[in-house]
Amino acid sequence: MLGYLREHAEFRRSWLADYEAFLKTFQTEDYFARKQRWAAEIRSYEKENPAAVVKAENFQDSAVVITTEPMLDRQARFRYHLHLVGETWRIHRREGECFACKASGRQRDKACTLCGGTGWKGYSPPDA
């Protein structure tokens, strides 16, 4: 999981460099300069606050890993569901903390309608 987080951060840095070159083609110099300052602040935040594993639970051939990861200028929590494929752990599903209930699973003394009371929300296709 740590390898994934490291490689994902490196991929994001590489992608941002390519994206900035693309944007420069279509934006005015002053607008591009403002966006560059904002992007530099975000990159600095990401460098100072790298992704980290908070909790990991192993269930024989599956596991659940909770991480904190930089998202713009804040830390976000994610939950990864892993499956053991041969001798390698593979990501099966990724969920983010529910923004509606702030991961509590509750809204006004009822189960959160967005996450169904789990505190997590996935945006991937449902499991088959």
PDB file of N, CA and C in Angstrom, residues 14-87:
ATOM      1  N   SER A  14       4.037  14.235 -12.071  1.00  0.00           N
ATOM      2  CA  SER A  14       4.343  14.167 -13.504  1.00  0.00           C
ATOM      3  C   SER A  14       3.162  14.650 -14.335  1.00  0.00           C
ATOM      4  N   TRP A  15       1.970  14.224 -13.962  1.00  0.00           N
ATOM      5  CA  TRP A  15       0.764  14.630 -14.680  1.00  0.00           C
ATOM      6  C   TRP A  15       0.566  16.141 -14.590  1.00  0.00           C
ATOM      7  N   LEU A  16       0.783  16.708 -13.405  1.00  0.00           N
ATOM      8  CA  LEU A  16       0.617  18.151 -13.235  1.00  0.00           C
ATOM      9  C   LEU A  16       1.573  18.939 -14.120  1.00  0.00           C
ATOM     10  N   ALA A  17       2.794  18.460 -14.268  1.00  0.00           N
ATOM     11  CA  ALA A  17       3.756  19.154 -15.135  1.00  0.00           C
ATOM     12  C   ALA A  17       3.257  19.155 -16.581  1.00  0.00           C
ATOM     13  N   ASP A  18       2.758  18.023 -17.055  1.00  0.00           N
ATOM     14  CA  ASP A  18       2.209  17.948 -18.416  1.00  0.00           C
ATOM     15  C   ASP A  18       0.968  18.821 -18.554  1.00  0.00           C
ATOM     16  N   TYR A  19       0.121  18.813 -17.535  1.00  0.00           N
ATOM     17  CA  TYR A  19      -1.115  19.589 -17.567  1.00  0.00           C
ATOM     18  C   TYR A  19      -0.813  21.087 -17.604  1.00  0.00           C
ATOM     19  N   GLU A  20       0.189  21.507 -16.850  1.00  0.00           N
ATOM     20  CA  GLU A  20       0.561  22.923 -16.849  1.00  0.00           C
ATOM     21  C   GLU A  20       1.046  23.365 -18.223  1.00  0.00           C
ATOM     22  N   ALA A  21       1.812  22.521 -18.904  1.00  0.00           N
ATOM     23  CA  ALA A  21       2.265  22.854 -20.262  1.00  0.00           C
ATOM     24  C   ALA A  21       1.066  22.982 -21.199  1.00  0.00           C
ATOM     25  N   PHE A  22       0.095  22.114 -21.039  1.00  0.00           N
ATOM     26  CA  PHE A  22      -1.132  22.173 -21.837  1.00  0.00           C
ATOM     27  C   PHE A  22      -1.883  23.480 -21.571  1.00  0.00           C
ATOM     28  N   LEU A  23      -2.060  23.834 -20.292  1.00  0.00           N
ATOM     29  CA  LEU A  23      -2.805  25.044 -19.938  1.00  0.00           C
ATOM     30  C   LEU A  23      -2.134  26.305 -20.461  1.00  0.00           C
ATOM     31  N   LYS A  24      -0.813  26.333 -20.420  1.00  0.00           N
ATOM     32  CA  LYS A  24      -0.072  27.512 -20.865  1.00  0.00           C
ATOM     33  C   LYS A  24      -0.407  27.847 -22.321  1.00  0.00           C
ATOM     34  N   THR A  25      -0.738  26.848 -23.099  1.00  0.00           N
ATOM     35  CA  THR A  25      -1.097  27.043 -24.504  1.00  0.00           C
ATOM     36  C   THR A  25      -2.398  27.820 -24.654  1.00  0.00           C
ATOM     37  N   PHE A  26      -3.299  27.718 -23.690  1.00  0.00           N
ATOM     38  CA  PHE A  26      -4.644  28.260 -23.837  1.00  0.00           C
ATOM     39  C   PHE A  26      -4.988  29.397 -22.877  1.00  0.00           C
ATOM     40  N   GLN A  27      -4.105  29.725 -21.945  1.00  0.00           N
ATOM     41  CA  GLN A  27      -4.415  30.749 -20.949  1.00  0.00           C
ATOM     42  C   GLN A  27      -3.555  31.992 -21.161  1.00  0.00           C
ATOM     43  N   THR A  28      -4.103  33.132 -20.740  1.00  0.00           N
ATOM     44  CA  THR A  28      -3.307  34.360 -20.798  1.00  0.00           C
ATOM     45  C   THR A  28      -2.160  34.243 -19.800  1.00  0.00           C
ATOM     46  N   GLU A  29      -1.134  35.046 -19.995  1.00  0.00           N
ATOM     47  CA  GLU A  29       0.037  34.979 -19.121  1.00  0.00           C
ATOM     48  C   GLU A  29      -0.301  35.293 -17.672  1.00  0.00           C
ATOM     49  N   ASP A  30      -1.134  36.338 -17.450  1.00  0.00           N
ATOM     50  CA  ASP A  30      -1.447  36.703 -16.065  1.00  0.00           C
ATOM     51  C   ASP A  30      -2.306  35.638 -15.384  1.00  0.00           C
ATOM     52  N   TYR A  31      -3.267  35.069 -16.115  1.00  0.00           N
ATOM     53  CA  TYR A  31      -4.105  34.015 -15.531  1.00  0.00           C
ATOM     54  C   TYR A  31      -3.254  32.781 -15.226  1.00  0.00           C
ATOM     55  N   PHE A  32      -2.392  32.411 -16.159  1.00  0.00           N
ATOM     56  CA  PHE A  32      -1.518  31.255 -15.960  1.00  0.00           C
ATOM     57  C   PHE A  32      -0.598  31.480 -14.755  1.00  0.00           C
ATOM     58  N   ALA A  33      -0.064  32.694 -14.607  1.00  0.00           N
ATOM     59  CA  ALA A  33       0.823  33.007 -13.478  1.00  0.00           C
ATOM     60  C   ALA A  33       0.085  32.864 -12.143  1.00  0.00           C
ATOM     61  N   ARG A  34      -1.171  33.336 -12.093  1.00  0.00           N
ATOM     62  CA  ARG A  34      -1.961  33.196 -10.854  1.00  0.00           C
ATOM     63  C   ARG A  34      -2.193  31.720 -10.539  1.00  0.00           C
ATOM     64  N   LYS A  35      -2.527  30.955 -11.561  1.00  0.00           N
ATOM     65  CA  LYS A  35      -2.764  29.523 -11.359  1.00  0.00           C
ATOM     66  C   LYS A  35      -1.477  28.820 -10.918  1.00  0.00           C
ATOM     67  N   GLN A  36      -0.328  29.267 -11.443  1.00  0.00           N
ATOM     68  CA  GLN A  36       0.955  28.682 -11.067  1.00  0.00           C
ATOM     69  C   GLN A  36       1.243  28.903  -9.587  1.00  0.00           C
ATOM     70  N   ARG A  37       0.955  30.100  -9.087  1.00  0.00           N
ATOM     71  CA  ARG A  37       1.175  30.386  -7.661  1.00  0.00           C
ATOM     72  C   ARG A  37       0.297  29.476  -6.803  1.00  0.00           C
ATOM     73  N   TRP A  38      -0.960  29.333  -7.194  1.00  0.00           N
ATOM     74  CA  TRP A  38      -1.889  28.473  -6.458  1.00  0.00           C
ATOM     75  C   TRP A  38      -1.417  27.017  -6.512  1.00  0.00           C
ATOM     76  N   ALA A  39      -0.999  26.560  -7.687  1.00  0.00           N
ATOM     77  CA  ALA A  39      -0.518  25.185  -7.839  1.00  0.00           C
ATOM     78  C   ALA A  39       0.746  24.955  -7.010  1.00  0.00           C
ATOM     79  N   ALA A  40       1.616  25.949  -6.933  1.00  0.00           N
ATOM     80  CA  ALA A  40       2.838  25.821  -6.132  1.00  0.00           C
ATOM     81  C   ALA A  40       2.500  25.664  -4.651  1.00  0.00           C
ATOM     82  N   GLU A  41       1.492  26.391  -4.183  1.00  0.00           N
ATOM     83  CA  GLU A  41       1.060  26.252  -2.787  1.00  0.00           C
ATOM     84  C   GLU A  41       0.544  24.844  -2.525  1.00  0.00           C
ATOM     85  N   ILE A  42      -0.229  24.321  -3.464  1.00  0.00           N
ATOM     86  CA  ILE A  42      -0.769  22.971  -3.302  1.00  0.00           C
ATOM     87  C   ILE A  42       0.357  21.941  -3.313  1.00  0.00           C
ATOM     88  N   ARG A  43       1.296  22.068  -4.234  1.00  0.00           N
ATOM     89  CA  ARG A  43       2.422  21.129  -4.289  1.00  0.00           C
ATOM     90  C   ARG A  43       3.235  21.187  -2.994  1.00  0.00           C
ATOM     91  N   SER A  44       3.406  22.382  -2.455  1.00  0.00           N
ATOM     92  CA  SER A  44       4.130  22.529  -1.197  1.00  0.00           C
ATOM     93  C   SER A  44       3.382  21.820  -0.069  1.00  0.00           C
ATOM     94  N   TYR A  45       2.061  21.997  -0.022  1.00  0.00           N
ATOM     95  CA  TYR A  45       1.252  21.327   1.000  1.00  0.00           C
ATOM     96  C   TYR A  45       1.375  19.812   0.857  1.00  0.00           C
ATOM     97  N   GLU A  46       1.286  19.327  -0.392  1.00  0.00           N
ATOM     98  CA  GLU A  46       1.378  17.887  -0.630  1.00  0.00           C
ATOM     99  C   GLU A  46       2.740  17.341  -0.208  1.00  0.00           C
ATOM    100  N   LYS A  47       3.791  18.112  -0.451  1.00  0.00           N
ATOM    101  CA  LYS A  47       5.136  17.673  -0.079  1.00  0.00           C
ATOM    102  C   LYS A  47       5.287  17.618   1.439  1.00  0.00           C
ATOM    103  N   GLU A  48       4.720  18.599   2.138  1.00  0.00           N
ATOM    104  CA  GLU A  48       4.819  18.656   3.597  1.00  0.00           C
ATOM    105  C   GLU A  48       3.867  17.684   4.290  1.00  0.00           C
ATOM    106  N   ASN A  49       2.834  17.235   3.585  1.00  0.00           N
ATOM    107  CA  ASN A  49       1.814  16.359   4.170  1.00  0.00           C
ATOM    108  C   ASN A  49       1.590  15.152   3.266  1.00  0.00           C
ATOM    109  N   PRO A  50       2.564  14.256   3.180  1.00  0.00           N
ATOM    110  CA  PRO A  50       2.415  13.116   2.272  1.00  0.00           C
ATOM    111  C   PRO A  50       1.334  12.151   2.751  1.00  0.00           C
ATOM    112  N   ALA A  51       0.882  11.331   1.829  1.00  0.00           N
ATOM    113  CA  ALA A  51      -0.105  10.306   2.160  1.00  0.00           C
ATOM    114  C   ALA A  51       0.485   9.344   3.187  1.00  0.00           C
ATOM    115  N   ALA A  52      -0.380   8.835   4.053  1.00  0.00           N
ATOM    116  CA  ALA A  52       0.077   7.916   5.096  1.00  0.00           C
ATOM    117  C   ALA A  52      -1.012   6.901   5.405  1.00  0.00           C
ATOM    118  N   VAL A  53      -0.594   5.725   5.827  1.00  0.00           N
ATOM    119  CA  VAL A  53      -1.525   4.696   6.282  1.00  0.00           C
ATOM    120  C   VAL A  53      -1.857   4.989   7.739  1.00  0.00           C
ATOM    121  N   VAL A  54      -3.158   5.050   8.045  1.00  0.00           N
ATOM    122  CA  VAL A  54      -3.623   5.318   9.404  1.00  0.00           C
ATOM    123  C   VAL A  54      -3.955   4.020  10.127  1.00  0.00           C
ATOM    124  N   LYS A  55      -4.559   3.088   9.380  1.00  0.00           N
ATOM    125  CA  LYS A  55      -5.017   1.841   9.994  1.00  0.00           C
ATOM    126  C   LYS A  55      -5.071   0.768   8.917  1.00  0.00           C
ATOM    127  N   ALA A  56      -4.730  -0.453   9.282  1.00  0.00           N
ATOM    128  CA  ALA A  56      -4.822  -1.578   8.349  1.00  0.00           C
ATOM    129  C   ALA A  56      -5.360  -2.791   9.094  1.00  0.00           C
ATOM    130  N   GLU A  57      -6.327  -3.464   8.472  1.00  0.00           N
ATOM    131  CA  GLU A  57      -6.899  -4.679   9.038  1.00  0.00           C
ATOM    132  C   GLU A  57      -6.818  -5.774   7.988  1.00  0.00           C
ATOM    133  N   ASN A  58      -6.329  -6.939   8.395  1.00  0.00           N
ATOM    134  CA  ASN A  58      -6.170  -8.067   7.491  1.00  0.00           C
ATOM    135  C   ASN A  58      -7.225  -9.122   7.810  1.00  0.00           C
ATOM    136  N   PHE A  59      -7.901  -9.621   6.770  1.00  0.00           N
ATOM    137  CA  PHE A  59      -8.946 -10.631   6.934  1.00  0.00           C
ATOM    138  C   PHE A  59      -8.655 -11.844   6.048  1.00  0.00           C
ATOM    139  N   GLN A  60      -7.522 -12.473   6.187  1.00  0.00           N
ATOM    140  CA  GLN A  60      -7.087 -13.652   5.451  1.00  0.00           C
ATOM    141  C   GLN A  60      -6.790 -13.319   3.990  1.00  0.00           C
ATOM    142  N   ASP A  61      -7.792 -13.273   3.098  1.00  0.00           N
ATOM    143  CA  ASP A  61      -7.521 -12.977   1.683  1.00  0.00           C
ATOM    144  C   ASP A  61      -8.029 -11.602   1.265  1.00  0.00           C
ATOM    145  N   SER A  62      -8.368 -10.771   2.248  1.00  0.00           N
ATOM    146  CA  SER A  62      -8.763  -9.388   1.967  1.00  0.00           C
ATOM    147  C   SER A  62      -8.234  -8.505   3.100  1.00  0.00           C
ATOM    148  N   ALA A  63      -8.230  -7.217   2.842  1.00  0.00           N
ATOM    149  CA  ALA A  63      -7.759  -6.268   3.856  1.00  0.00           C
ATOM    150  C   ALA A  63      -8.452  -4.935   3.632  1.00  0.00           C
ATOM    151  N   VAL A  64      -8.493  -4.132   4.681  1.00  0.00           N
ATOM    152  CA  VAL A  64      -9.023  -2.774   4.606  1.00  0.00           C
ATOM    153  C   VAL A  64      -7.934  -1.852   5.148  1.00  0.00           C
ATOM    154  N   VAL A  65      -7.606  -0.827   4.364  1.00  0.00           N
ATOM    155  CA  VAL A  65      -6.566   0.122   4.750  1.00  0.00           C
ATOM    156  C   VAL A  65      -7.157   1.524   4.716  1.00  0.00           C
ATOM    157  N   ILE A  66      -6.987   2.267   5.794  1.00  0.00           N
ATOM    158  CA  ILE A  66      -7.444   3.658   5.859  1.00  0.00           C
ATOM    159  C   ILE A  66      -6.211   4.548   5.767  1.00  0.00           C
ATOM    160  N   THR A  67      -6.309   5.551   4.900  1.00  0.00           N
ATOM    161  CA  THR A  67      -5.187   6.456   4.671  1.00  0.00           C
ATOM    162  C   THR A  67      -5.612   7.904   4.871  1.00  0.00           C
ATOM    163  N   THR A  68      -4.629   8.758   5.068  1.00  0.00           N
ATOM    164  CA  THR A  68      -4.831  10.198   4.913  1.00  0.00           C
ATOM    165  C   THR A  68      -4.014  10.587   3.690  1.00  0.00           C
ATOM    166  N   GLU A  69      -4.613  11.415   2.841  1.00  0.00           N
ATOM    167  CA  GLU A  69      -3.951  11.826   1.607  1.00  0.00           C
ATOM    168  C   GLU A  69      -4.223  13.301   1.365  1.00  0.00           C
ATOM    169  N   PRO A  70      -3.224  14.016   0.851  1.00  0.00           N
ATOM    170  CA  PRO A  70      -3.451  15.430   0.556  1.00  0.00           C
ATOM    171  C   PRO A  70      -4.458  15.590  -0.574  1.00  0.00           C
ATOM    172  N   MET A  71      -5.385  16.514  -0.390  1.00  0.00           N
ATOM    173  CA  MET A  71      -6.369  16.837  -1.416  1.00  0.00           C
ATOM    174  C   MET A  71      -6.472  18.355  -1.450  1.00  0.00           C
ATOM    175  N   LEU A  72      -5.873  18.937  -2.473  1.00  0.00           N
ATOM    176  CA  LEU A  72      -5.736  20.384  -2.580  1.00  0.00           C
ATOM    177  C   LEU A  72      -5.001  20.893  -1.350  1.00  0.00           C
ATOM    178  N   ASP A  73      -5.681  21.631  -0.478  1.00  0.00           N
ATOM    179  CA  ASP A  73      -4.987  22.210   0.680  1.00  0.00           C
ATOM    180  C   ASP A  73      -5.472  21.629   2.002  1.00  0.00           C
ATOM    181  N   ARG A  74      -5.901  20.384   1.966  1.00  0.00           N
ATOM    182  CA  ARG A  74      -6.354  19.722   3.193  1.00  0.00           C
ATOM    183  C   ARG A  74      -6.019  18.235   3.118  1.00  0.00           C
ATOM    184  N   GLN A  75      -6.163  17.552   4.232  1.00  0.00           N
ATOM    185  CA  GLN A  75      -5.979  16.110   4.270  1.00  0.00           C
ATOM    186  C   GLN A  75      -7.346  15.451   4.166  1.00  0.00           C
ATOM    187  N   ALA A  76      -7.436  14.422   3.362  1.00  0.00           N
ATOM    188  CA  ALA A  76      -8.673  13.656   3.223  1.00  0.00           C
ATOM    189  C   ALA A  76      -8.381  12.216   3.629  1.00  0.00           C
ATOM    190  N   ARG A  77      -9.407  11.549   4.128  1.00  0.00           N
ATOM    191  CA  ARG A  77      -9.255  10.144   4.515  1.00  0.00           C
ATOM    192  C   ARG A  77      -9.931   9.266   3.472  1.00  0.00           C
ATOM    193  N   PHE A  78      -9.259   8.153   3.160  1.00  0.00           N
ATOM    194  CA  PHE A  78      -9.789   7.194   2.203  1.00  0.00           C
ATOM    195  C   PHE A  78      -9.716   5.800   2.796  1.00  0.00           C
ATOM    196  N   ARG A  79     -10.619   4.949   2.333  1.00  0.00           N
ATOM    197  CA  ARG A  79     -10.635   3.549   2.762  1.00  0.00           C
ATOM    198  C   ARG A  79     -10.482   2.681   1.517  1.00  0.00           C
ATOM    199  N   TYR A  80      -9.441   1.866   1.529  1.00  0.00           N
ATOM    200  CA  TYR A  80      -9.158   0.959   0.418  1.00  0.00           C
ATOM    201  C   TYR A  80      -9.536  -0.461   0.821  1.00  0.00           C
ATOM    202  N   HIS A  81     -10.252  -1.142  -0.049  1.00  0.00           N
ATOM    203  CA  HIS A  81     -10.557  -2.558   0.126  1.00  0.00           C
ATOM    204  C   HIS A  81      -9.606  -3.314  -0.792  1.00  0.00           C
ATOM    205  N   LEU A  82      -8.788  -4.180  -0.209  1.00  0.00           N
ATOM    206  CA  LEU A  82      -7.784  -4.914  -0.962  1.00  0.00           C
ATOM    207  C   LEU A  82      -8.149  -6.391  -1.031  1.00  0.00           C
ATOM    208  N   HIS A  83      -7.810  -7.011  -2.149  1.00  0.00           N
ATOM    209  CA  HIS A  83      -7.952  -8.456  -2.309  1.00  0.00           C
ATOM    210  C   HIS A  83      -6.576  -9.040  -2.576  1.00  0.00           C
ATOM    211  N   LEU A  84      -6.332 -10.210  -2.026  1.00  0.00           N
ATOM    212  CA  LEU A  84      -5.079 -10.904  -2.264  1.00  0.00           C
ATOM    213  C   LEU A  84      -5.204 -11.670  -3.574  1.00  0.00           C
ATOM    214  N   VAL A  85      -4.359 -11.324  -4.542  1.00  0.00           N
ATOM    215  CA  VAL A  85      -4.339 -11.991  -5.844  1.00  0.00           C
ATOM    216  C   VAL A  85      -2.970 -12.647  -5.964  1.00  0.00           C
ATOM    217  N   GLY A  86      -2.944 -13.968  -5.845  1.00  0.00           N
ATOM    218  CA  GLY A  86      -1.657 -14.661  -5.775  1.00  0.00           C
ATOM    219  C   GLY A  86      -0.961 -14.253  -4.494  1.00  0.00           C
ATOM    220  N   GLU A  87       0.185 -13.612  -4.626  1.00  0.00           N
ATOM    221  CA  GLU A  87       0.917 -13.131  -3.451  1.00  0.00           C
ATOM    222  C   GLU A  87       0.936 -11.609  -3.382  1.00  0.00           C
TER     223      GLU A  87
END
